[in-house]
Amino acid sequence: MHYDVKNFTLEEKLKLLTGKDSWSTYDAEGKVKSVHVSDGPHGLRKVEDKKTVKATAMPNLAAIANSWSKEAARLDGETIASEYVEKDVDVILAPGVNIKKTPLCGRNFEYFSEDPYLAGELAKEYIDGAQSLGIGTSLKHFCCNNREYERFFQTSEIDERTLREIYLPAFEKALEAKPWTVMCSYNLINGVYASENKYILKDILRDEFGYDGLIVSDWGAVHSEFRRILAGLDLGMPYSKGSYDELKSAYEKGYITEEQIDERVRRVLDLIEKTINDKKTVRFDKEKRHENAVKIAKESIVLLKNEDDILPLKGGKILVEGQLSANPITGGSGSACVETEFVQRPLSELLSEKLGESAKVEYLPSVSIAVENSHNVCWNLRGGYKKAYDSDTVVICVGNNGDIEGESFDRVDIRLSEKQEEFIINTAKYNENVVVVIYAGSAIDTSAWADKVKAIVYAGFLGEAANEAVSSVLVGETIPSGKLSETFPYCLEDTFAGGKTCDGFVDRYSEGVFVGYRYYEKTGTPVAFPFGHGLSYAKFTYSNMKIKKNGETDFEVSYDITNESDFAAKEVSQVYVKDVFAMVSRPEKELKGFSKIEIGAHETKTVTVNLDYRSFAYYNTSLKKWHVENGAFEILVGASSEDIRLTERIDIELPETEQQSV
Ligand code: BGC
């Protein structure tokens, strides 16, 4: 199927650029198909007759990033797309790859990481997976939308190098999977709205990155119809009569030409054609989708602490505490929220079933997510503490809900509610074997209680799969293999400016390229749980690092990982690059490769990671390009950003003609 722009009247063309309603494109009175789009990242959120259709609630992207598994990200995309095919929706309005500049950002649960390399690699798989079923995606929010506070009006004030090195690369990488659409962000970038920012949309996205799909606005992000056309934004969503009228009047005033309109219409027609020409396939039915959600969730759980190997649970009298354990939150609130009809089984019930005769598992709802002024917070605490005193182990389930993590607002701090902290601390006075399970979408300050408990399991927001996956990890059926895709600082004050960078007019990106672990390492700020951290029930040793030079800036890094345990387990290993002497200030080290592999009991496997030009380069604003300086680089292989196991030095020797005088 191919449509010719010439066959449409001016009125039809203007309507094609402004949409038909909230979720679909104009069909030119039946001349073309109307494309249907829906959120979002964690499953289908289709709105029909003002009601949300029930769908499979997948783990949130922040959790999936903790899996460090490209297979999991791909499977997630395929699983979600299957439901889109079934429910006749053409485009998933996801994934979002905005960088976690601060743990306060309300939408961090929807985003992958504080690290652009990890975010880009996983998003690329998600897109590839989804689109392999003939369903489009929308890579969002382009770009520099790293806070929710005043997101419609605040300008992200950022320098060129930071933009290039931190905030664009995840998009750049994900674009390799050719998402059918890219969604612009709400905010302004250096004083110009993203929706009308020619530098961002045309010069960078189209011309430099070579993106030839459709650029769509975030919902209501267009402020000027003619400016967005001139900047290259193809489709303004959702439909409003005002947008159409404004566009028409801009044409009549001569602000935009028919040729410019045609260019944008061409992209809309391309998208419509793709939805017809790309064969749609359902890969997974409802049962299989749920199974996939559980499979992905199991990969994503992070074991933060496990003193005295208290986990996996050994049986005995186990008390499961906290309302969340009976009814875990599936994810944060807002457009990414999926309504599932799946009813999760209580954690206590699943644990009891899995542990069998060896355990007596009881449940008490003594603590729930306490939101300020909420009444239904705690009851019969004394009963809870007494029961804890009489138990061998207490599993306390705590976390956040959609009132704390969600779209259009930021968190105010990163601690659990006071009631939850208090409950953990008090329970630990009556029982020395406390295991805390956290259901949340972003970093948590655990410092008030972390040293008082034996184990901490960070589940994340795991959609409808939470309890099946958490119980499997707690009993050791699944060996935890997730690692943090975001640093957990000791407290908010330890983050850059305590997260206070916005004043409503401007969000200043003055930490520059020092975001996430790059910041803590540069400033020597100790953190509670570093980027890339995650324990296993297995023990892995690293050895035999080799570096093979394949070209001036192409290197093959290999190393062996041995699983010293009696059971198979998965290990995520990370490859960081350090520029030892640089002419500009650079991070201590940066993630440039990673791998997740399963290794059998007492088996050794070799991991190979390739490094290329970009692994060594920084963005030079004088040269206006990525640049590699000759000299020494260290390649660091680690089990986390702080747990570096192997280091080798290499030297880059590019020809004199490619270097600057020093
Ligand atoms: C969000 C987008 C979402 C869109 C449609 C906006 O408010 O920022 O991420 O895709 O709404 O629901």
XYZ file of C-alpha atoms and ligand atoms in Angstrom:
674
model
C 0.000 0.000 0.000
C 1.331 3.426 -0.914
C -0.448 6.764 -0.661
C 0.408 9.815 -2.713
C 0.311 13.189 -0.947
C -1.057 14.677 -4.180
C -4.340 12.829 -3.682
C -5.291 14.809 -0.598
C -6.905 18.227 -0.368
C -5.308 20.938 1.747
C -7.995 20.496 4.369
C -7.386 16.748 4.526
C -3.678 17.313 4.811
C -4.039 19.737 7.704
C -6.313 17.272 9.447
C -3.823 14.481 8.928
C -1.330 16.596 10.874
C -3.624 17.206 13.830
C -5.175 13.800 14.554
C -8.766 12.590 14.723
C -9.332 12.282 18.478
C -7.309 11.486 21.577
C -5.897 8.219 20.303
C -6.104 8.041 16.537
C -5.129 9.749 13.332
C -7.506 11.216 10.763
C -8.783 8.839 8.073
C -9.537 11.451 5.376
C -13.167 10.329 5.143
C -12.164 6.711 4.641
C -9.381 7.381 2.125
C -6.748 6.074 4.538
C -6.647 3.925 7.614
C -6.893 5.637 10.979
C -3.874 4.671 13.095
C -4.662 3.826 16.703
C -2.103 4.524 19.430
C -2.114 3.719 23.171
C 0.137 3.918 26.187
C 2.346 2.549 27.157
C 5.509 1.185 28.526
C 4.151 -1.517 30.818
C 1.305 -2.957 28.793
C -1.764 -1.811 26.920
C -3.719 1.131 28.313
C -6.471 1.376 25.740
C -9.280 3.723 26.548
C -12.641 2.633 25.153
C -15.864 4.479 25.981
C -13.959 6.328 28.699
C -13.027 2.986 30.296
C -9.592 1.418 30.367
C -9.436 -2.020 28.802
C -7.966 -4.687 31.111
C -4.564 -5.917 30.043
C -1.441 -7.757 31.187
C 0.508 -5.519 33.571
C 4.174 -6.081 32.821
C 7.077 -5.149 35.107
C 7.888 -1.438 34.919
C 10.803 -0.339 32.752
C 12.833 0.694 35.787
C 12.586 -2.875 37.069
C 13.405 -4.351 33.685
C 16.513 -2.207 33.584
C 17.567 -3.915 36.820
C 17.556 -7.200 34.919
C 20.388 -5.936 32.679
C 18.974 -8.475 30.272
C 18.563 -7.657 26.609
C 16.495 -10.836 26.224
C 14.114 -9.679 28.962
C 13.716 -6.229 27.377
C 13.048 -7.800 24.001
C 10.565 -10.309 25.411
C 8.805 -7.437 27.172
C 8.370 -5.581 23.861
C 7.113 -8.738 22.139
C 4.694 -9.548 24.932
C 3.179 -6.078 25.061
C 2.926 -5.894 21.261
C 1.030 -9.205 21.216
C -1.752 -7.609 23.192
C -1.774 -4.585 20.879
C -2.303 -6.889 17.917
C -5.108 -8.687 19.746
C -6.839 -5.442 20.748
C -6.289 -3.763 17.380
C -3.945 -0.951 18.404
C -1.104 -0.027 16.052
C 1.463 1.873 18.110
C 2.763 1.559 21.684
C 3.462 5.014 23.116
C 6.736 3.831 24.647
C 9.515 3.285 25.644
C 10.815 6.313 27.540
C 14.567 6.581 27.817
C 14.946 9.772 29.815
C 17.916 9.688 32.132
C 17.430 9.587 35.901
C 19.084 12.911 36.649
C 17.628 12.892 40.157
C 15.915 10.130 42.127
C 13.079 12.602 42.747
C 11.679 12.488 39.207
C 8.124 11.178 39.509
C 8.389 9.157 36.320
C 11.638 7.369 37.074
C 9.689 4.110 37.336
C 8.957 4.479 33.609
C 12.552 5.086 32.615
C 15.485 2.718 32.405
C 18.552 4.149 34.057
C 20.870 6.916 35.168
C 23.280 5.551 32.568
C 22.706 6.276 28.879
C 24.506 3.180 27.629
C 22.354 0.766 29.627
C 19.152 2.689 28.839
C 19.881 2.763 25.110
C 20.805 -0.904 24.795
C 17.673 -2.106 26.584
C 15.311 0.306 24.839
C 16.635 -0.831 21.481
C 15.694 -4.428 22.336
C 12.234 -3.437 23.569
C 11.564 -1.583 20.312
C 12.969 -4.360 18.144
C 10.915 -6.942 20.008
C 7.669 -4.995 19.712
C 8.144 -4.029 16.086
C 8.963 -7.606 15.068
C 5.227 -8.220 15.560
C 4.229 -5.400 13.213
C 3.397 -2.988 16.046
C 5.031 0.432 16.151
C 6.644 2.146 19.121
C 7.171 5.720 20.237
C 10.562 6.510 21.643
C 9.993 9.246 24.209
C 10.282 11.935 25.593
C 12.705 13.706 23.263
C 14.424 15.223 25.157
C 15.706 16.536 28.535
C 12.453 15.719 30.327
C 14.076 14.606 33.543
C 11.660 16.067 36.089
C 7.901 16.282 36.310
C 7.871 19.543 38.262
C 6.436 22.262 35.961
C 7.030 19.929 33.052
C 4.852 21.953 30.668
C 6.629 25.231 31.249
C 10.093 24.735 32.636
C 13.174 25.055 30.470
C 15.912 22.464 30.757
C 19.034 24.591 30.673
C 21.835 22.410 29.480
C 25.261 22.732 27.919
C 26.071 21.038 24.634
C 28.513 18.461 25.955
C 26.136 17.269 28.676
C 23.313 17.043 26.159
C 25.440 14.962 23.817
C 27.070 12.692 26.377
C 24.281 12.058 28.873
C 20.839 12.962 27.572
C 20.962 12.032 23.882
C 22.909 8.752 23.601
C 20.097 6.516 24.877
C 17.878 7.923 22.122
C 20.663 7.621 19.576
C 21.200 3.948 20.404
C 17.485 3.102 20.536
C 17.021 4.735 17.126
C 19.058 1.871 15.659
C 15.896 -0.213 16.066
C 14.023 2.317 13.881
C 11.045 3.123 16.117
C 8.076 4.073 13.946
C 7.600 7.234 15.946
C 9.556 9.509 18.292
C 7.613 11.617 20.809
C 8.871 15.067 21.733
C 8.860 16.158 25.366
C 6.769 18.843 27.083
C 9.613 20.988 28.400
C 11.668 23.682 26.743
C 15.310 23.058 25.935
C 17.428 26.151 26.432
C 14.405 28.411 26.097
C 12.679 26.754 23.129
C 9.891 24.196 23.496
C 10.929 20.688 22.420
C 7.920 20.608 20.083
C 9.218 23.598 18.146
C 12.928 23.147 18.675
C 14.473 22.984 15.225
C 17.921 22.309 16.623
C 16.693 19.283 18.565
C 14.142 17.874 16.119
C 15.579 18.733 12.734
C 19.280 19.379 13.072
C 19.969 16.578 15.545
C 17.182 13.987 15.291
C 16.565 14.135 11.557
C 19.806 15.338 10.032
C 22.466 14.029 12.360
C 20.827 10.881 13.701
C 19.152 10.212 10.347
C 15.728 9.506 11.811
C 13.143 9.129 9.050
C 10.068 7.981 11.012
C 7.272 10.130 12.390
C 7.794 12.758 15.055
C 4.720 13.116 17.256
C 4.110 15.641 20.007
C 3.597 14.606 23.574
C -0.103 15.029 24.338
C -0.737 18.758 24.301
C 2.938 19.706 23.929
C 2.396 21.906 20.869
C 2.323 25.629 21.649
C 2.551 27.010 18.142
C 1.316 25.131 15.099
C 3.484 26.890 12.552
C 6.629 26.723 14.672
C 6.239 23.003 15.158
C 5.813 22.475 11.414
C 8.932 24.527 10.729
C 10.858 22.542 13.360
C 9.817 19.256 11.760
C 7.188 17.916 14.145
C 4.820 15.866 11.993
C 1.821 14.985 14.095
C 0.304 17.089 16.883
C -1.719 15.018 19.357
C -4.373 14.784 20.586
C -6.886 16.329 18.151
C -8.343 19.663 19.026
C -10.314 21.960 16.758
C -8.102 24.807 17.849
C -4.989 23.108 16.466
C -6.549 22.592 13.081
C -7.780 26.203 12.912
C -4.418 27.538 13.989
C -2.606 25.472 11.397
C -4.973 26.629 8.677
C -4.581 30.246 9.646
C -0.772 29.885 9.728
C -0.941 28.654 6.141
C -3.247 31.493 5.104
C -0.916 34.026 6.686
C 1.954 32.532 4.722
C 3.904 31.345 7.780
C 4.108 27.862 6.312
C 3.997 26.700 2.730
C 2.084 23.812 1.189
C 5.411 22.178 0.453
C 6.287 22.232 4.140
C 2.880 20.820 4.986
C 3.377 18.053 2.418
C 6.697 17.077 3.937
C 5.038 16.510 7.298
C 2.012 14.755 5.737
C 4.388 12.361 3.963
C 5.583 11.089 7.363
C 2.025 10.577 8.591
C 1.212 8.633 5.424
C 4.408 6.591 5.884
C 3.228 5.619 9.354
C -0.216 4.665 8.075
C 1.411 2.553 5.361
C 3.599 0.768 7.901
C 0.567 -0.204 9.956
C -0.918 -1.788 6.842
C 2.176 -3.256 5.204
C 3.920 -4.719 8.249
C 2.333 -8.051 8.971
C 0.861 -8.223 12.455
C 1.395 -11.382 14.457
C 0.241 -12.431 17.909
C 3.143 -14.246 19.521
C 1.704 -14.766 22.994
C -1.800 -15.328 24.306
C -3.004 -14.058 27.679
C -1.639 -16.992 29.719
C 1.726 -16.800 28.015
C 1.845 -13.037 28.518
C 1.440 -13.538 32.234
C 4.128 -16.228 32.211
C 6.449 -13.811 30.409
C 5.724 -11.119 32.980
C 6.790 -13.520 35.731
C 9.875 -14.618 33.797
C 10.987 -11.009 33.297
C 10.170 -10.084 36.900
C 12.361 -12.902 38.199
C 15.294 -11.492 36.226
C 14.723 -8.019 37.627
C 14.705 -8.488 41.397
C 17.798 -7.129 43.141
C 19.155 -8.651 46.332
C 20.702 -5.628 48.013
C 21.837 -7.240 51.251
C 21.947 -10.793 52.588
C 23.755 -11.027 55.914
C 24.472 -14.510 57.270
C 22.933 -15.892 54.093
C 19.524 -15.526 55.700
C 18.054 -15.900 52.227
C 16.890 -18.158 50.745
C 14.377 -18.814 53.505
C 15.067 -22.051 55.311
C 11.628 -22.735 56.807
C 10.508 -22.458 60.438
C 8.029 -19.872 61.688
C 7.828 -17.125 59.093
C 5.782 -13.993 59.574
C 4.933 -12.010 56.439
C 4.112 -8.421 57.340
C 2.616 -5.560 55.414
C -0.460 -5.061 53.295
C 1.647 -4.770 50.189
C 2.492 -8.455 50.437
C -1.179 -9.293 50.003
C -1.816 -6.859 47.218
C 1.338 -5.475 45.620
C 1.213 -2.271 43.616
C 1.707 -3.068 39.924
C 3.373 0.234 39.022
C 3.461 4.001 39.272
C 0.511 6.187 38.326
C -0.295 8.188 35.204
C -0.308 7.243 31.551
C 1.951 4.243 32.212
C -0.516 2.586 34.560
C -2.011 -0.656 33.260
C -5.235 -2.071 34.637
C -4.989 -5.801 34.979
C -7.683 -8.253 35.910
C -5.109 -10.657 37.265
C -5.446 -11.066 41.026
C -2.123 -11.793 42.658
C -1.944 -14.400 45.361
C -0.731 -13.177 48.754
C 2.987 -13.593 49.293
C 2.413 -15.602 52.489
C 0.277 -18.120 50.619
C 2.874 -18.565 47.881
C 5.698 -18.913 50.405
C 3.759 -21.480 52.386
C 3.091 -23.488 49.249
C 6.700 -23.363 48.107
C 8.240 -24.153 51.496
C 5.768 -26.939 52.315
C 6.002 -28.793 55.604
C 9.252 -27.127 56.632
C 7.558 -23.809 57.298
C 4.635 -22.282 59.091
C 3.870 -19.025 57.315
C 1.558 -16.403 58.753
C 0.444 -13.033 57.446
C -0.297 -9.803 59.280
C -1.178 -6.493 57.648
C 0.332 -4.368 60.422
C 1.824 -1.815 58.053
C 0.681 -0.261 54.800
C 1.933 2.535 52.611
C 1.449 5.576 54.728
C 0.619 8.678 52.804
C 0.380 11.818 54.850
C -3.071 12.301 56.363
C -4.076 8.830 55.346
C -6.129 7.112 58.026
C -5.745 3.493 57.105
C -2.111 3.375 58.077
C -1.392 0.906 60.864
C -3.331 -1.141 63.247
C -2.571 -3.452 66.145
C 1.123 -2.771 66.037
C 1.571 -4.436 69.376
C 0.063 -7.609 67.927
C 2.509 -7.397 65.030
C 5.547 -6.939 67.238
C 4.476 -9.781 69.539
C 4.045 -12.093 66.586
C 7.449 -11.013 65.259
C 8.992 -11.883 68.634
C 7.510 -15.377 68.374
C 8.695 -15.978 64.785
C 11.983 -17.259 63.382
C 11.988 -14.850 60.455
C 9.944 -11.790 59.570
C 9.489 -10.687 55.957
C 8.304 -7.064 55.880
C 6.875 -5.757 52.630
C 7.107 -2.003 52.195
C 7.264 0.468 49.342
C 5.572 3.223 47.422
C 2.358 3.562 45.499
C 1.021 5.756 42.706
C 0.442 8.648 45.096
C 4.167 8.789 45.698
C 5.519 7.786 42.294
C 3.645 8.952 39.263
C 3.327 11.213 36.280
C 3.025 14.997 36.641
C 4.620 15.312 40.078
C 7.984 14.563 41.653
C 8.723 12.818 44.901
C 9.535 15.121 47.782
C 12.059 12.795 49.342
C 13.391 9.321 48.800
C 12.711 7.719 52.170
C 9.923 5.291 52.863
C 7.042 6.775 54.827
C 7.760 7.379 58.482
C 5.327 4.648 59.540
C 7.004 2.055 57.382
C 10.473 2.981 58.629
C 9.263 2.930 62.203
C 7.673 -0.464 61.737
C 10.875 -1.976 60.344
C 13.005 -0.487 63.115
C 10.677 -1.666 65.869
C 10.205 -5.141 64.432
C 13.983 -5.513 64.261
C 14.060 -4.935 68.042
C 11.937 -8.051 68.555
C 13.378 -10.270 65.870
C 16.942 -10.375 64.583
C 16.021 -12.070 61.311
C 14.192 -9.388 59.399
C 13.993 -9.468 55.613
C 12.677 -6.317 53.948
C 11.091 -6.472 50.497
C 10.690 -3.131 48.713
C 8.034 -2.616 46.055
C 8.857 0.735 44.461
C 9.814 2.315 41.168
C 12.973 4.179 42.043
C 15.822 4.656 44.501
C 15.019 4.450 48.206
C 17.031 5.858 51.107
C 17.336 2.819 53.368
C 19.774 4.343 55.841
C 17.402 4.624 58.818
C 16.994 0.855 59.008
C 19.308 -0.989 56.582
C 21.849 -1.952 59.270
C 19.102 -3.296 61.531
C 17.822 -5.938 59.137
C 19.473 -9.042 57.716
C 18.320 -8.870 54.111
C 16.911 -6.326 51.686
C 15.241 -7.409 48.469
C 14.448 -4.645 45.995
C 11.555 -5.982 43.950
C 10.736 -2.765 42.105
C 7.338 -2.386 40.492
C 6.816 -5.770 38.888
C 3.360 -5.457 37.398
C 1.050 -8.415 37.968
C 4.035 -10.737 38.401
C 5.339 -9.309 41.673
C 4.429 -11.951 44.220
C 5.140 -14.962 42.029
C 8.608 -13.602 41.298
C 9.355 -12.356 44.823
C 8.301 -15.645 46.439
C 10.421 -17.582 43.975
C 13.494 -15.504 44.898
C 12.798 -15.660 48.645
C 12.739 -19.463 48.678
C 15.684 -19.835 46.307
C 13.785 -21.372 43.410
C 15.095 -18.390 41.447
C 18.654 -17.254 42.130
C 18.527 -13.434 42.162
C 20.378 -11.920 39.242
C 19.204 -8.296 39.028
C 21.581 -5.389 39.574
C 20.785 -1.747 40.197
C 20.374 0.398 37.111
C 20.328 3.425 39.405
C 22.490 4.295 42.425
C 20.848 4.188 45.863
C 22.451 7.111 47.730
C 22.490 7.236 51.510
C 20.156 10.221 51.438
C 18.694 12.864 49.183
C 21.223 15.438 50.434
C 23.991 13.304 48.922
C 22.574 13.726 45.423
C 23.566 16.724 43.313
C 22.171 19.867 45.025
C 19.855 17.583 47.001
C 17.738 17.421 43.857
C 17.004 21.150 44.144
C 17.787 22.344 40.647
C 14.393 23.660 39.523
C 12.777 26.999 40.263
C 9.748 26.635 38.015
C 11.314 28.702 35.253
C 14.477 26.739 34.769
C 15.901 23.317 35.608
C 19.619 23.842 35.507
C 21.738 20.904 34.434
C 24.757 22.342 36.193
C 26.085 18.972 37.367
C 27.039 18.579 33.718
C 28.045 15.080 32.696
C 28.346 14.038 36.335
C 25.002 12.296 36.687
C 24.308 9.184 38.797
C 27.444 7.198 39.611
C 29.467 9.686 37.576
C 28.550 12.290 40.222
C 29.163 10.201 43.349
C 32.497 8.960 42.019
C 33.687 12.404 40.960
C 32.818 13.967 44.313
C 33.876 10.952 46.400
C 30.423 10.683 47.947
C 29.862 7.225 49.459
C 26.597 5.562 48.491
C 24.408 2.928 50.129
C 24.150 0.639 47.114
C 26.166 1.504 44.033
C 25.116 1.434 40.415
C 25.386 -2.130 39.126
C 25.164 -3.702 42.581
C 23.183 -6.868 43.178
C 23.945 -10.017 45.158
C 23.356 -13.626 44.252
C 22.994 -16.825 46.256
C 25.864 -18.052 44.102
C 29.485 -16.917 44.238
C 31.323 -15.814 41.125
C 35.024 -15.231 40.565
C 36.471 -13.270 37.657
C 39.799 -14.073 35.970
C 41.845 -14.258 32.804
C 41.169 -10.802 31.339
C 42.476 -10.323 27.800
C 42.269 -7.432 25.387
C 42.653 -7.959 21.674
C 43.189 -4.963 19.442
C 41.136 -5.198 16.242
C 41.601 -1.639 15.012
C 42.799 1.799 16.138
C 39.862 2.174 18.527
C 38.328 -1.302 18.296
C 39.071 -3.703 21.098
C 37.728 -7.070 22.118
C 37.682 -7.493 25.892
C 37.341 -11.024 27.219
C 37.368 -12.496 30.715
C 36.296 -15.657 32.489
C 33.631 -15.922 35.149
C 33.511 -19.025 37.333
C 30.456 -20.020 39.277
C 31.890 -21.452 42.492
C 28.506 -22.707 43.704
C 26.706 -26.019 43.508
C 23.892 -24.649 41.405
C 23.519 -22.759 38.128
C 23.081 -18.982 38.372
C 23.214 -15.843 36.263
C 25.799 -13.109 36.575
C 25.740 -9.573 35.203
C 29.263 -8.294 34.546
C 30.031 -4.729 33.593
C 32.785 -3.156 31.514
C 33.770 0.416 32.327
C 36.250 2.670 30.531
C 38.407 5.288 32.225
C 40.234 7.976 30.304
C 43.338 8.309 32.465
C 44.509 11.721 31.209
C 41.991 13.918 29.403
C 41.995 17.529 28.215
C 38.450 17.973 29.539
C 36.914 16.905 32.835
C 35.581 13.404 32.422
C 33.848 10.925 34.734
C 36.056 8.548 36.720
C 34.731 5.771 34.536
C 31.784 5.087 32.256
C 29.818 1.949 31.435
C 30.589 0.836 27.886
C 29.571 -2.802 27.862
C 27.842 -5.477 29.932
C 26.786 -9.066 29.774
C 24.350 -11.358 31.548
C 24.993 -15.068 31.287
C 23.943 -18.228 33.017
C 26.801 -20.310 34.364
C 26.405 -23.886 35.538
C 27.564 -25.176 38.919
C 31.388 -24.961 39.140
C 31.507 -24.013 35.485
C 33.621 -21.279 33.877
C 32.397 -19.211 30.960
C 34.212 -16.639 28.865
C 32.514 -13.298 28.301
C 33.415 -11.121 25.319
C 32.566 -7.431 25.069
C 33.509 -5.186 22.141
C 34.604 -1.588 22.531
C 34.615 0.926 19.698
C 35.354 4.599 19.012
C 32.423 5.852 21.065
C 33.584 3.790 24.063
C 36.579 6.121 24.389
C 35.200 9.379 23.032
C 33.822 12.519 24.606
C 31.861 15.189 22.786
C 34.203 18.023 21.958
C 32.231 21.257 21.670
C 35.031 23.104 19.867
C 35.297 20.411 17.210
C 31.528 19.825 17.318
C 32.034 16.073 17.212
C 32.916 13.000 19.242
C 36.634 12.951 19.829
C 39.139 10.402 21.136
C 42.411 11.587 22.595
C 45.526 9.505 22.289
C 46.890 8.012 25.462
C 46.177 5.571 28.236
C 42.747 4.162 29.003
C 41.870 1.670 31.695
C 39.346 -1.053 31.045
C 37.662 -2.120 34.260
C 35.563 -5.247 34.581
C 33.292 -5.363 37.604
C 30.444 -7.069 39.384
C 29.244 -3.522 40.147
C 30.556 -0.002 39.583
C 32.339 -0.265 42.954
C 33.269 -3.917 42.845
C 35.908 -3.895 40.118
C 37.450 -7.336 39.716
C 39.812 -6.967 36.741
C 41.683 -4.033 35.194
C 43.879 -3.730 32.110
C 45.487 -0.761 30.446
C 45.387 -0.034 26.752
C 46.871 2.785 24.700
C 45.123 4.543 21.876
C 47.366 5.778 19.089
C 45.419 7.595 16.429
C 47.300 9.380 13.615
C 48.584 12.868 14.364
C 46.117 14.285 11.840
C 43.229 13.225 14.072
C 44.667 14.770 17.237
C 44.871 18.274 18.675
C 48.010 19.919 19.973
C 48.530 19.392 23.661
C 2.618 11.546 28.628
C 3.053 10.588 27.537
C 1.891 9.747 27.099
C 0.791 10.670 26.623
C -0.455 9.930 26.141
C 1.399 12.359 28.199
O 0.897 13.090 29.264
O 3.676 12.423 28.944
O 4.111 9.787 27.999
O 2.286 8.857 26.103
O 0.403 11.516 27.686
O -1.110 9.354 27.211
